[in-house]
Amino acid sequence: MIITMKKNTSAQDIAKVMDQLKAQGLQIHESIGENYNVFGVVGDTSRIDPKRIEANPHVDSVVRVSSPYKKASRLFHPDDTIVEVNGIRIGDKEKLVVIGGPCSVEGEDMVVQLAKDVKAAGAVMLRGGAYKPRTSPYAFQGMGSAGIQAMVAARKQTGLPIVSELMSIDKLDEFVDNVDIIQIGARNMQNFDLLKAVGRTDKPILLKRGLANTIEEWIMSAEYIMSEGNEKVILCERGIRTFEPATRNTLDLSVIPIIKKKTHLPIIIDPSHATGDWELVEAASLAAIAAGADGLMIEVHNQPECAWSDGAQSLRPDRFAEVIRKGRAIAKVIGRDL
Amino acid sequence: MIITMKKNTSAQDIAKVMDQLKAQGLQIHESIGENYNVFGVVGDTSRIDPKRIEANPHVDSVVRVSSPYKKASRLFHPDDTIVEVNGIRIGDKEKLVVIGGPCSVEGEDMVVQLAKDVKAAGAVMLRGGAYKPRTSPYAFQGMGSAGIQAMVAARKQTGLPIVSELMSIDKLDEFVDNVDIIQIGARNMQNFDLLKAVGRTDKPILLKRGLANTIEEWIMSAEYIMSEGNEKVILCERGIRTFEPATRNTLDLSVIPIIKKKTHLPIIIDPSHATGDWELVEAASLAAIAAGADGLMIEVHNQPECAWSDGAQSLRPDRFAEVIRKGRAIAKVIGRDL
Amino acid sequence: MIITMKKNTSAQDIAKVMDQLKAQGLQIHESIGENYNVFGVVGDTSRIDPKRIEANPHVDSVVRVSSPYKKASRLFHPDDTIVEVNGIRIGDKEKLVVIGGPCSVEGEDMVVQLAKDVKAAGAVMLRGGAYKPRTSPYAFQGMGSAGIQAMVAARKQTGLPIVSELMSIDKLDEFVDNVDIIQIGARNMQNFDLLKAVGRTDKPILLKRGLANTIEEWIMSAEYIMSEGNEKVILCERGIRTFEPATRNTLDLSVIPIIKKKTHLPIIIDPSHATGDWELVEAASLAAIAAGADGLMIEVHNQPECAWSDGAQSLRPDRFAEVIRKGRAIAKVIGRDL
Amino acid sequence: MIITMKKNTSAQDIAKVMDQLKAQGLQIHESIGENYNVFGVVGDTSRIDPKRIEANPHVDSVVRVSSPYKKASRLFHPDDTIVEVNGIRIGDKEKLVVIGGPCSVEGEDMVVQLAKDVKAAGAVMLRGGAYKPRTSPYAFQGMGSAGIQAMVAARKQTGLPIVSELMSIDKLDEFVDNVDIIQIGARNMQNFDLLKAVGRTDKPILLKRGLANTIEEWIMSAEYIMSEGNEKVILCERGIRTFEPATRNTLDLSVIPIIKKKTHLPIIIDPSHATGDWELVEAASLAAIAAGADGLMIEVHNQPECAWSDGAQSLRPDRFAEVIRKGRAIAKVIGRDL
């Protein structure tokens, strides 16, 4: 951590700041310039709050040089984490995973049929929303428990493990008992109580990036889960909010090599929410694989124009199969499979 | 709602879309151009999901012309809503409110002293965080229930109503029993279960704007609360996330006249989080009053450099009093008081 | 174009707006709802300024349904445009192009050597900046004419056509006489006088997207060049500015299928500026090819740590060759070559 | 400047970087931590390019602590700069300036009449565009020289100094000969050749902030002008581009105290472009004055619905007079006049 203090700060005012840090076991190295005084703080600074130091009127800036996360950091955990779900390995260098399914579960027959279709197309897991975060209180809010049970029925018929989004702590037991991967949605990426709660389970957690959260904040949310004891975290990029109106979000694929460098966690891409437009999903999917993603999560629907939510971004099963076919060929080029 | 369908769409494909809408009691008016087919959909379209229509491959775009909110809309409720809390009226054209207090409650003595200080300076309400949403799991997470009790003690000694942030439904009863206004923080603006839960109470709700949420999404979150029966919603702008690194967030003051035009709800400004820098708080506060805000919520601390959170953006009580003094003079210029 | 007028607008006030449009040869279709009056404007609206109509206090909103560009539009020009430069075809479905070279030309020997290196690696064109747009007036501003001449020498020795950035109209003749493709940089994407000037030449123009410009604005800048008679426009995405600090810009690969759908122009990707970090360039390059880009423009330097500008994002020739090798394999998967 | 090098970098690799800096007369202070090596670089680092150092694969990050600008910096020039134009002082603590006029000059009679109107309302300067930067090549591009002559005629009749936007170096003489303040528009904020050209004149320059430029980049553009010898720079904030669609741009008023702290230059606000909506201009104007702006530049038109550009954001003269009346009262509260 580097602290810059203003020119002409008295030795006494400098000492006040530095003594506090030394009392926490940190070492201070100083560099005095003509216009600034710079101090290097060496030691474990992850528990130091930079804003607290910045509150001192003599302090000009505080910059971290070491990352504020530990458990998620590649530095302290050089090997890749692989999250296993019923024998499927997410984060494996050899093989990518594809998760497919509807935005919302709309009934048991519908989701069972879709599960068969996505499995036939090459997906190894089924997604489906039972509790839906909708901007409008008047929009369809999901089937709730009946939706979870429909997913369970689809798993029984196809063997596909199931992923669904948990929105509230009071449904945690239902999810632990029934789903294979608990998804934390973009809007809840900084719902810290929810993060802590899932961190106390041993279920794999799919943590979506918030729509305007930095990569560092996202890793810190993974750290919340991991700091409670659950290290089975899968990161999922789903596009960020920018000024561009032509897409629902802007897919940020640079996160893949950055996440791989900074953390040891698997990362998958959701091209459906990232683009908001089924015509863009294939290009985004192939690009994600080429950039090194560990997997894809894609919305699939048999009648997108009748979907109860997000129809505009859903693929029909035949197009989904086509994406997997092309994606597999690209995976092979970079030494993986799918 | 305006639907544009692609050139050369067959009459049958057009009918498929329009018949669905007519079945929901809507009327269709058509305009056929050389390159496009445009359809005006007239009636109550608030329950129609534009994304569902866009999923049809023949549809080019769907644009709403009437707003998707009803209860929050100025159109259906022309008079200003005034939220009363122990005789203090938020949203009153005559008088603004100022809420002051620490970011985090750090102990009973501390918050009682600060309550006295902010009251002496002219504040009519006390803020203080007992449950804190922190980016890092290693940062101070708030005093919890002891913090709420410290706030209650401060209210007893000063008479100031208290505002505190609720992060999780399982603490709802504690908040209903103890605080006067329940704050929903920026990170929870789209935690829809939490919104519904507070919508079933009769407590005033202070709803902060999410850090990258549009004004329409923000009003829709207010609509969530109101649709459950609680119409005592106070909106609070606290800055949005942009590319500019010089401030913590970018304060968007245009929201004030926009919110006043589109809704009947009161709106206050939080200049502390918006700027992240106590040196900028005075300018932001005076600007907010000049732009027509119904109030301010400002972080105050007796020793900002020792604050357990957000010290860099907290004012000392004497500077806070100065902001109120200048703010009152500006309020008077535009025909209000403070 | 759809115009929504406020409820209770008098027939006379409506007529005032509509008569103006009818006088310009447009037809009006009306849809009167309970809360709004909606009018569809049919005909060539590309010369109508929506802002002028919005200035009318009775108008609520104006929405375009047809695009404001003509010459760049796929609608009026269904076939792909291929820009030929010395036999190299940019925009060809069969074969991608790779352009490599230094950010800044630093001397003739240096650029001749690099030209040989990038050619050996598989590049078919040479890039190199002679006039450099730098944020600081104290930073190296480019070698100017000597830099252009060094590029010419490199072309003579290798046969590679050369691309360089034109910053100012007064150097236009120098560029027309010496370079093969004139680059318009991101900061000049809306320097309309410069766009018109290059539009009056017959040189191919590489038009970079501005750092916070929408896709529509970008196409409109291409339209500026084309409307002056020069239809040899190549679009180049180089990342957009967002809130994320981990990369110099955020690479937006969804633009590739969007540009292909909306326009007939070729589009290439600059992964060097998009990421700002050589460690991310390979992932971004492969992703761009998988997403359907017509080519790549990559910064290459023999000693990145000694580069006079942008060293942090430059590849060494051996890494550049590796990117081309992998990129070729991915191109083949999607039925192209490189 | 602080350089962090990766753990395990050899002493030799460290020396390579540091020796280069020492050769430029800088001193190095080192702090070696468990996981990082940190070096403080002391001396005049304004000519050092951080990207060049970052290119070294052993370097983890480079952070500036002193600002990269000198002539614009408050540190080296503590007194406020006041730009005088025909006796009007911009940047004066005592008195704000208001500039009014049409977006585009539409004819001599029109602009003369408007000049009289804005003068009667209290404006002390006239704005008017003769060369217009328009997104579409098919939109009205301005009257050109005839527009400049119409502005000159308006000055003759009213005595108001005139401000107009220069888009291209080839018109520089016309502007130097005819206008009182040369405006550099947002789209040209980083047109560095244009900045250097106006820096070689002795005309006051009104430098608008680019639509997605940071405050630091904006000050660096001022530095470009000043480094050529012209220190008469007036900064003008006009809103930045964000994700929010409800306004044309997002007005960032925090820039006012930040610019005042970091530089000695005057800063004015353009509420018309910042909001894009005449209904929001009053609130934005009063807020800007309360926040400490040195002046306002507002678009005024006698018939906004007939304006040839930007009618939606133009005030009629009577509303403009009302804004000035209220603005004056607010200026007095903070010890200034208008």
PDB file of C-alpha atoms in Angstrom, chain D residues 62-201:
ATOM      1  CA  VAL D  62       3.056   2.201 -12.310  1.00  0.00           C
ATOM      2  CA  VAL D  63       1.135   4.896 -10.460  1.00  0.00           C
ATOM      3  CA  ARG D  64       1.650   8.633 -10.737  1.00  0.00           C
ATOM      4  CA  VAL D  65       1.503  10.616  -7.531  1.00  0.00           C
ATOM      5  CA  SER D  66       2.245  14.042  -8.933  1.00  0.00           C
ATOM      6  CA  SER D  67       0.039  15.402 -11.681  1.00  0.00           C
ATOM      7  CA  PRO D  68       1.261  15.261 -15.296  1.00  0.00           C
ATOM      8  CA  TYR D  69       0.378  18.919 -15.916  1.00  0.00           C
ATOM      9  CA  LYS D  70       2.390  21.935 -14.862  1.00  0.00           C
ATOM     10  CA  LYS D  71       1.107  25.148 -16.435  1.00  0.00           C
ATOM     11  CA  ALA D  72      -2.507  24.392 -15.561  1.00  0.00           C
ATOM     12  CA  SER D  73      -1.662  23.208 -12.045  1.00  0.00           C
ATOM     13  CA  ARG D  74      -2.743  25.148  -8.971  1.00  0.00           C
ATOM     14  CA  LEU D  75       0.393  23.840  -7.263  1.00  0.00           C
ATOM     15  CA  PHE D  76       2.676  25.977  -9.404  1.00  0.00           C
ATOM     16  CA  HIS D  77       0.267  28.878  -9.914  1.00  0.00           C
ATOM     17  CA  PRO D  78      -1.744  29.419  -6.725  1.00  0.00           C
ATOM     18  CA  ASP D  79      -3.714  32.504  -7.866  1.00  0.00           C
ATOM     19  CA  ASP D  80      -6.904  32.229  -9.910  1.00  0.00           C
ATOM     20  CA  THR D  81      -6.554  33.000 -13.594  1.00  0.00           C
ATOM     21  CA  ILE D  82      -9.027  35.597 -14.795  1.00  0.00           C
ATOM     22  CA  VAL D  83      -9.609  35.759 -18.551  1.00  0.00           C
ATOM     23  CA  GLU D  84     -10.572  39.248 -19.696  1.00  0.00           C
ATOM     24  CA  VAL D  85     -12.646  39.864 -22.814  1.00  0.00           C
ATOM     25  CA  ASN D  86     -13.540  43.481 -23.561  1.00  0.00           C
ATOM     26  CA  GLY D  87     -13.623  44.297 -19.871  1.00  0.00           C
ATOM     27  CA  ILE D  88     -15.636  41.216 -18.898  1.00  0.00           C
ATOM     28  CA  ARG D  89     -13.707  39.108 -16.425  1.00  0.00           C
ATOM     29  CA  ILE D  90     -14.234  35.323 -16.540  1.00  0.00           C
ATOM     30  CA  GLY D  91     -13.100  33.618 -13.375  1.00  0.00           C
ATOM     31  CA  ASP D  92     -13.625  36.611 -11.135  1.00  0.00           C
ATOM     32  CA  LYS D  93     -14.627  35.681  -7.577  1.00  0.00           C
ATOM     33  CA  GLU D  94     -16.987  38.655  -7.445  1.00  0.00           C
ATOM     34  CA  LYS D  95     -19.042  38.196 -10.567  1.00  0.00           C
ATOM     35  CA  LEU D  96     -20.231  35.332 -12.728  1.00  0.00           C
ATOM     36  CA  VAL D  97     -20.771  35.641 -16.473  1.00  0.00           C
ATOM     37  CA  VAL D  98     -23.723  34.381 -18.484  1.00  0.00           C
ATOM     38  CA  ILE D  99     -23.344  33.654 -22.182  1.00  0.00           C
ATOM     39  CA  GLY D 100     -26.540  33.163 -24.189  1.00  0.00           C
ATOM     40  CA  GLY D 101     -27.515  32.645 -27.787  1.00  0.00           C
ATOM     41  CA  PRO D 102     -28.654  30.169 -30.377  1.00  0.00           C
ATOM     42  CA  CYS D 103     -27.163  26.755 -31.009  1.00  0.00           C
ATOM     43  CA  SER D 104     -26.833  27.630 -34.711  1.00  0.00           C
ATOM     44  CA  VAL D 105     -26.818  31.036 -36.319  1.00  0.00           C
ATOM     45  CA  GLU D 106     -29.751  30.921 -38.767  1.00  0.00           C
ATOM     46  CA  GLY D 107     -29.434  34.424 -40.283  1.00  0.00           C
ATOM     47  CA  GLU D 108     -28.357  37.925 -39.384  1.00  0.00           C
ATOM     48  CA  ASP D 109     -31.765  39.227 -38.368  1.00  0.00           C
ATOM     49  CA  MET D 110     -32.335  36.213 -36.169  1.00  0.00           C
ATOM     50  CA  VAL D 111     -29.059  36.489 -34.310  1.00  0.00           C
ATOM     51  CA  VAL D 112     -29.210  40.255 -33.942  1.00  0.00           C
ATOM     52  CA  GLN D 113     -32.678  39.943 -32.422  1.00  0.00           C
ATOM     53  CA  LEU D 114     -31.521  37.154 -30.107  1.00  0.00           C
ATOM     54  CA  ALA D 115     -28.456  39.168 -29.091  1.00  0.00           C
ATOM     55  CA  LYS D 116     -30.755  42.012 -28.029  1.00  0.00           C
ATOM     56  CA  ASP D 117     -32.969  39.563 -26.193  1.00  0.00           C
ATOM     57  CA  VAL D 118     -30.212  37.818 -24.277  1.00  0.00           C
ATOM     58  CA  LYS D 119     -28.609  41.163 -23.431  1.00  0.00           C
ATOM     59  CA  ALA D 120     -31.919  42.447 -22.105  1.00  0.00           C
ATOM     60  CA  ALA D 121     -32.217  39.278 -20.034  1.00  0.00           C
ATOM     61  CA  GLY D 122     -28.803  39.875 -18.457  1.00  0.00           C
ATOM     62  CA  ALA D 123     -26.305  37.978 -20.588  1.00  0.00           C
ATOM     63  CA  VAL D 124     -22.904  39.630 -21.105  1.00  0.00           C
ATOM     64  CA  MET D 125     -21.777  37.570 -24.090  1.00  0.00           C
ATOM     65  CA  LEU D 126     -23.334  36.018 -27.189  1.00  0.00           C
ATOM     66  CA  ARG D 127     -22.838  32.455 -28.364  1.00  0.00           C
ATOM     67  CA  GLY D 128     -23.774  31.146 -31.814  1.00  0.00           C
ATOM     68  CA  GLY D 129     -22.554  28.306 -34.002  1.00  0.00           C
ATOM     69  CA  ALA D 130     -21.541  29.035 -37.596  1.00  0.00           C
ATOM     70  CA  TYR D 131     -19.699  25.752 -38.206  1.00  0.00           C
ATOM     71  CA  LYS D 132     -21.646  22.896 -36.650  1.00  0.00           C
ATOM     72  CA  PRO D 133     -20.421  19.428 -35.697  1.00  0.00           C
ATOM     73  CA  ARG D 134     -23.404  17.218 -36.589  1.00  0.00           C
ATOM     74  CA  THR D 135     -23.622  13.449 -36.222  1.00  0.00           C
ATOM     75  CA  SER D 136     -25.258  13.173 -39.645  1.00  0.00           C
ATOM     76  CA  PRO D 137     -23.766  14.461 -42.896  1.00  0.00           C
ATOM     77  CA  TYR D 138     -27.329  15.157 -44.004  1.00  0.00           C
ATOM     78  CA  ALA D 139     -28.103  17.514 -41.088  1.00  0.00           C
ATOM     79  CA  PHE D 140     -27.646  21.286 -41.339  1.00  0.00           C
ATOM     80  CA  GLN D 141     -23.888  21.975 -41.129  1.00  0.00           C
ATOM     81  CA  GLY D 142     -24.029  25.655 -40.189  1.00  0.00           C
ATOM     82  CA  MET D 143     -23.973  28.886 -42.223  1.00  0.00           C
ATOM     83  CA  GLY D 144     -20.165  29.094 -42.213  1.00  0.00           C
ATOM     84  CA  SER D 145     -18.612  32.504 -42.867  1.00  0.00           C
ATOM     85  CA  ALA D 146     -22.005  34.119 -43.297  1.00  0.00           C
ATOM     86  CA  GLY D 147     -22.807  32.932 -39.803  1.00  0.00           C
ATOM     87  CA  ILE D 148     -19.629  34.471 -38.401  1.00  0.00           C
ATOM     88  CA  GLN D 149     -20.493  37.770 -40.120  1.00  0.00           C
ATOM     89  CA  ALA D 150     -24.008  37.644 -38.662  1.00  0.00           C
ATOM     90  CA  MET D 151     -22.419  37.250 -35.198  1.00  0.00           C
ATOM     91  CA  VAL D 152     -20.145  40.230 -35.906  1.00  0.00           C
ATOM     92  CA  ALA D 153     -23.203  42.279 -36.861  1.00  0.00           C
ATOM     93  CA  ALA D 154     -24.906  41.266 -33.629  1.00  0.00           C
ATOM     94  CA  ARG D 155     -21.839  42.355 -31.645  1.00  0.00           C
ATOM     95  CA  LYS D 156     -21.839  45.702 -33.415  1.00  0.00           C
ATOM     96  CA  GLN D 157     -25.460  46.311 -32.496  1.00  0.00           C
ATOM     97  CA  THR D 158     -25.294  45.152 -28.875  1.00  0.00           C
ATOM     98  CA  GLY D 159     -21.672  45.418 -27.798  1.00  0.00           C
ATOM     99  CA  LEU D 160     -21.734  41.795 -26.634  1.00  0.00           C
ATOM    100  CA  PRO D 161     -18.472  39.890 -27.236  1.00  0.00           C
ATOM    101  CA  ILE D 162     -19.029  36.757 -29.324  1.00  0.00           C
ATOM    102  CA  VAL D 163     -18.161  33.086 -28.829  1.00  0.00           C
ATOM    103  CA  SER D 164     -18.224  30.549 -31.658  1.00  0.00           C
ATOM    104  CA  GLU D 165     -16.889  27.056 -32.265  1.00  0.00           C
ATOM    105  CA  LEU D 166     -13.843  26.448 -34.438  1.00  0.00           C
ATOM    106  CA  MET D 167     -13.801  22.973 -35.970  1.00  0.00           C
ATOM    107  CA  SER D 168     -10.840  23.109 -38.324  1.00  0.00           C
ATOM    108  CA  ILE D 169      -7.432  24.793 -38.464  1.00  0.00           C
ATOM    109  CA  ASP D 170      -8.089  26.218 -41.931  1.00  0.00           C
ATOM    110  CA  LYS D 171     -10.652  28.603 -40.443  1.00  0.00           C
ATOM    111  CA  LEU D 172      -8.358  29.794 -37.665  1.00  0.00           C
ATOM    112  CA  ASP D 173      -7.602  33.185 -39.233  1.00  0.00           C
ATOM    113  CA  GLU D 174     -11.285  33.878 -39.718  1.00  0.00           C
ATOM    114  CA  PHE D 175     -11.879  33.200 -36.036  1.00  0.00           C
ATOM    115  CA  VAL D 176      -8.879  35.201 -34.801  1.00  0.00           C
ATOM    116  CA  ASP D 177     -10.040  38.153 -36.900  1.00  0.00           C
ATOM    117  CA  ASN D 178     -13.689  38.012 -35.955  1.00  0.00           C
ATOM    118  CA  VAL D 179     -14.631  36.297 -32.710  1.00  0.00           C
ATOM    119  CA  ASP D 180     -13.764  37.198 -29.133  1.00  0.00           C
ATOM    120  CA  ILE D 181     -13.589  33.704 -27.677  1.00  0.00           C
ATOM    121  CA  ILE D 182     -12.773  30.608 -29.726  1.00  0.00           C
ATOM    122  CA  GLN D 183     -14.702  27.561 -28.606  1.00  0.00           C
ATOM    123  CA  ILE D 184     -13.201  24.072 -28.953  1.00  0.00           C
ATOM    124  CA  GLY D 185     -16.090  21.616 -28.894  1.00  0.00           C
ATOM    125  CA  ALA D 186     -16.382  18.376 -26.977  1.00  0.00           C
ATOM    126  CA  ARG D 187     -15.703  16.239 -30.055  1.00  0.00           C
ATOM    127  CA  ASN D 188     -12.431  18.092 -30.659  1.00  0.00           C
ATOM    128  CA  MET D 189     -11.151  18.112 -27.088  1.00  0.00           C
ATOM    129  CA  GLN D 190      -8.406  15.717 -28.132  1.00  0.00           C
ATOM    130  CA  ASN D 191      -7.861  17.093 -31.632  1.00  0.00           C
ATOM    131  CA  PHE D 192      -4.332  17.922 -30.603  1.00  0.00           C
ATOM    132  CA  ASP D 193      -3.318  19.761 -33.766  1.00  0.00           C
ATOM    133  CA  LEU D 194      -6.255  22.105 -33.297  1.00  0.00           C
ATOM    134  CA  LEU D 195      -5.305  22.635 -29.650  1.00  0.00           C
ATOM    135  CA  LYS D 196      -1.737  23.513 -30.598  1.00  0.00           C
ATOM    136  CA  ALA D 197      -2.966  25.879 -33.304  1.00  0.00           C
ATOM    137  CA  VAL D 198      -5.203  27.878 -30.961  1.00  0.00           C
ATOM    138  CA  GLY D 199      -2.397  27.751 -28.399  1.00  0.00           C
ATOM    139  CA  ARG D 200      -0.312  29.845 -30.769  1.00  0.00           C
ATOM    140  CA  THR D 201      -2.920  32.648 -30.869  1.00  0.00           C
TER     141      THR D 201
END
